[in-house]
Amino acid sequence: MARVELIVEETIAGPETAHIPKQRGDSLLEAAVRYAEERHWDVFPGTWLEAVDGTHRCSCDQPECALPGAHPARDDWATQATGSATVARRLWSKQATASILLPTGRTFDAIDVPETAGFLALARMERMELTLGPVTLTPDRRMQFFVLPGASAKVPDLLRKLGWSPASLDLVTLGEGAYLAAPPTRYGTRGAVQWACRPTPANRWLPDAEELVSPLAYACGRDR
């Protein structure tokens, strides 16, 4: 496990990351603008956290909100998503603390796995010398591996070819109609989304899901 932690620290703090959102320090507005401007990712503002009676609650006003401050604020969020840095700046200027949400199924899909399986897979991928795209680490202990669009249609068959039943693994593909939260979005009091593998010039071209499914499925199988 120490080896895996070293890998994650290296990806988080690598010297190539000067022009992408920092792990800490960037405002939500600055980060959203950079995602649109430098990665050409669509972004849209979600809910935000509000201080109420000394506690932080989601702006949706639902006391039992499952993702406080980190989910869409409106039903038509898909039409609100923009790849324009200018529009992103205007959106977050209206609500500076809104979460940063990225729609999947456009410039990327994402393969979502438990944190423990994700760390195991990262170590295995390094030994296999696989080229990774960005990877997020969420406060609810999930990791999301960015891959080329179309993964949601491919992954079930790829898993079956590897001998796995898709329903038997805690492995979910986020594609069209879904979204994920990007750093430095916070999940209530649980903490902020972080980069396990940052966006860098080296990983601008994303891997195909087929390249990552085997180590991810293996790790999820070990994690059951």
C-alpha positions as semicolon CSV with decimal commas, in nm:
position;residue;x (nm);y (nm);z (nm)
1;M;0,000;0,000;0,000
2;A;0,289;0,235;0,065
3;R;0,393;0,196;-0,296
4;V;0,047;0,296;-0,416
5;E;0,045;0,603;-0,194
6;L;0,377;0,707;-0,345
7;I;0,234;0,676;-0,695
8;V;-0,065;0,893;-0,609
9;E;0,151;1,157;-0,445
10;E;0,371;1,174;-0,754
11;T;0,074;1,218;-0,984
12;I;-0,077;1,483;-0,760
13;A;0,238;1,689;-0,722
14;G;0,413;1,641;-1,056
15;P;0,603;1,933;-1,211
16;E;0,399;1,929;-1,534
17;T;0,089;2,068;-1,364
18;A;0,168;2,440;-1,357
19;H;-0,114;2,534;-1,594
20;I;-0,397;2,316;-1,468
21;P;-0,613;2,356;-1,156
22;K;-0,413;2,324;-0,835
23;Q;-0,499;2,068;-0,571
24;R;-0,568;2,354;-0,335
25;G;-0,576;2,729;-0,374
26;D;-0,769;2,785;-0,696
27;S;-1,120;2,919;-0,654
28;L;-1,409;2,727;-0,804
29;L;-1,445;3,000;-1,065
30;E;-1,078;2,981;-1,166
31;A;-1,088;2,602;-1,183
32;A;-1,406;2,594;-1,392
33;V;-1,263;2,846;-1,639
34;R;-0,942;2,647;-1,674
35;Y;-1,125;2,320;-1,737
36;A;-1,316;2,484;-2,022
37;E;-1,024;2,684;-2,157
38;E;-0,735;2,437;-2,127
39;R;-0,904;2,095;-2,146
40;H;-1,207;2,192;-2,357
41;W;-1,434;2,014;-2,109
42;D;-1,795;2,119;-2,074
43;V;-1,869;2,247;-1,724
44;F;-2,182;2,353;-1,540
45;P;-2,245;2,491;-1,190
46;G;-2,422;2,266;-0,943
47;T;-2,551;2,322;-0,593
48;W;-2,343;2,487;-0,322
49;L;-2,306;2,480;0,055
50;E;-2,480;2,732;0,279
51;A;-2,413;2,796;0,647
52;V;-2,735;2,742;0,845
53;D;-2,736;2,747;1,226
54;G;-2,366;2,672;1,240
55;T;-2,379;2,380;0,995
56;H;-2,331;2,357;0,621
57;R;-2,632;2,250;0,420
58;C;-2,689;2,197;0,052
59;S;-2,852;2,483;-0,136
60;C;-3,122;2,237;-0,252
61;D;-3,274;2,265;0,100
62;Q;-3,313;1,888;0,135
63;P;-3,206;1,797;0,491
64;E;-3,109;1,443;0,388
65;C;-2,929;1,541;0,067
66;A;-2,698;1,256;-0,034
67;L;-2,447;1,481;-0,211
68;P;-2,463;1,817;-0,033
69;G;-2,319;2,089;-0,251
70;A;-2,222;1,851;-0,531
71;H;-2,517;1,775;-0,757
72;P;-2,709;1,960;-1,032
73;A;-2,910;2,259;-0,919
74;R;-3,165;2,229;-1,202
75;D;-3,327;1,956;-1,408
76;D;-3,205;2,094;-1,741
77;W;-2,839;2,088;-1,637
78;A;-2,736;1,916;-1,961
79;T;-2,838;2,221;-2,163
80;Q;-2,658;2,454;-1,922
81;A;-2,318;2,284;-1,964
82;T;-2,072;2,496;-2,159
83;G;-1,727;2,458;-2,309
84;S;-1,680;2,835;-2,325
85;A;-1,443;2,985;-2,069
86;T;-1,623;3,319;-2,104
87;V;-1,962;3,164;-2,026
88;A;-1,813;2,960;-1,741
89;R;-1,671;3,277;-1,586
90;R;-2,011;3,443;-1,610
91;L;-2,191;3,144;-1,456
92;W;-1,960;3,119;-1,155
93;S;-1,955;3,496;-1,113
94;K;-2,325;3,467;-1,029
95;Q;-2,261;3,200;-0,764
96;A;-1,892;3,173;-0,676
97;T;-1,935;2,875;-0,444
98;A;-2,128;2,654;-0,688
99;S;-1,983;2,308;-0,737
100;I;-1,806;2,226;-1,064
101;L;-1,980;1,943;-1,246
102;L;-1,861;1,782;-1,570
103;P;-2,109;1,602;-1,797
104;T;-1,984;1,265;-1,917
105;G;-2,056;1,120;-2,258
106;R;-1,921;1,425;-2,439
107;T;-1,543;1,473;-2,438
108;F;-1,495;1,179;-2,202
109;D;-1,665;0,896;-2,015
110;A;-1,550;0,779;-1,673
111;I;-1,510;0,440;-1,508
112;D;-1,608;0,465;-1,140
113;V;-1,467;0,218;-0,886
114;P;-1,412;0,202;-0,508
115;E;-1,106;0,385;-0,379
116;T;-0,934;0,067;-0,259
117;A;-0,975;-0,097;-0,599
118;G;-0,866;0,223;-0,772
119;F;-0,538;0,242;-0,581
120;L;-0,469;-0,125;-0,652
121;A;-0,544;-0,068;-1,021
122;L;-0,315;0,237;-1,034
123;A;-0,022;0,028;-0,908
124;R;-0,101;-0,247;-1,157
125;M;-0,134;0,002;-1,444
126;E;0,206;0,150;-1,362
127;R;0,365;-0,196;-1,385
128;M;0,186;-0,247;-1,717
129;E;0,312;0,097;-1,832
130;L;-0,038;0,203;-1,934
131;T;-0,103;0,564;-2,026
132;L;-0,367;0,706;-1,796
133;G;-0,601;0,997;-1,834
134;P;-0,704;1,211;-1,538
135;V;-0,840;1,030;-1,232
136;T;-1,050;1,188;-0,956
137;L;-1,066;1,083;-0,593
138;T;-1,392;1,173;-0,418
139;P;-1,466;1,222;-0,047
140;D;-1,704;0,926;-0,054
141;R;-1,408;0,702;-0,139
142;R;-1,463;0,654;-0,512
143;M;-1,218;0,695;-0,801
144;Q;-1,318;0,793;-1,153
145;F;-1,088;0,711;-1,445
146;F;-1,139;0,935;-1,750
147;V;-1,158;0,745;-2,081
148;L;-1,271;0,814;-2,436
149;P;-1,644;0,860;-2,495
150;G;-1,839;0,547;-2,577
151;A;-1,711;0,346;-2,282
152;S;-2,057;0,296;-2,133
153;A;-2,158;0,093;-2,439
154;K;-1,837;-0,114;-2,444
155;V;-1,761;-0,198;-2,083
156;P;-2,031;-0,462;-2,014
157;D;-1,918;-0,676;-2,310
158;L;-1,551;-0,620;-2,225
159;L;-1,614;-0,745;-1,872
160;R;-1,795;-1,054;-1,999
161;K;-1,503;-1,134;-2,231
162;L;-1,276;-1,118;-1,927
163;G;-1,499;-1,367;-1,748
164;W;-1,676;-1,121;-1,518
165;S;-2,046;-1,061;-1,480
166;P;-2,095;-0,681;-1,488
167;A;-2,340;-0,709;-1,198
168;S;-2,081;-0,888;-0,983
169;L;-1,836;-0,596;-0,974
170;D;-1,860;-0,255;-0,810
171;L;-1,760;-0,091;-1,138
172;V;-1,984;0,171;-1,300
173;T;-1,937;0,353;-1,628
174;L;-2,052;0,715;-1,646
175;G;-2,156;0,811;-1,997
176;E;-2,423;1,018;-2,169
177;G;-2,671;1,168;-1,924
178;A;-2,439;1,139;-1,625
179;Y;-2,190;1,374;-1,464
180;L;-1,909;1,385;-1,209
181;A;-1,780;1,647;-0,967
182;A;-1,442;1,804;-1,038
183;P;-1,184;1,943;-0,793
184;P;-1,206;2,150;-0,579
185;T;-1,579;2,076;-0,532
186;R;-1,669;1,984;-0,173
187;Y;-1,912;1,715;-0,056
188;G;-2,064;1,876;0,252
189;T;-1,833;1,827;0,549
190;R;-1,672;1,517;0,397
191;G;-1,402;1,709;0,211
192;A;-1,313;1,806;-0,144
193;V;-1,274;1,610;-0,465
194;Q;-0,905;1,573;-0,551
195;W;-0,697;1,459;-0,845
196;A;-0,537;1,117;-0,801
197;C;-0,392;1,171;-1,151
198;R;-0,397;1,533;-1,258
199;P;-0,479;1,660;-1,607
200;T;-0,144;1,731;-1,774
201;P;-0,024;1,791;-2,130
202;A;0,089;1,427;-2,132
203;N;-0,259;1,287;-2,073
204;R;-0,459;1,520;-2,295
205;W;-0,530;1,219;-2,520
206;L;-0,745;0,980;-2,321
207;P;-0,713;0,602;-2,318
208;D;-0,986;0,379;-2,455
209;A;-1,187;0,190;-2,194
210;E;-1,055;-0,137;-2,337
211;E;-0,705;-0,045;-2,218
212;L;-0,810;-0,001;-1,854
213;V;-1,092;-0,249;-1,802
214;S;-0,871;-0,551;-1,729
215;P;-0,672;-0,401;-1,438
216;L;-0,982;-0,226;-1,304
217;A;-1,191;-0,544;-1,314
218;Y;-0,911;-0,742;-1,152
219;A;-0,882;-0,483;-0,873
220;C;-1,258;-0,472;-0,819
221;G;-1,266;-0,853;-0,805
222;R;-0,996;-0,852;-0,538
223;D;-1,184;-0,582;-0,349
224;R;-1,510;-0,778;-0,313
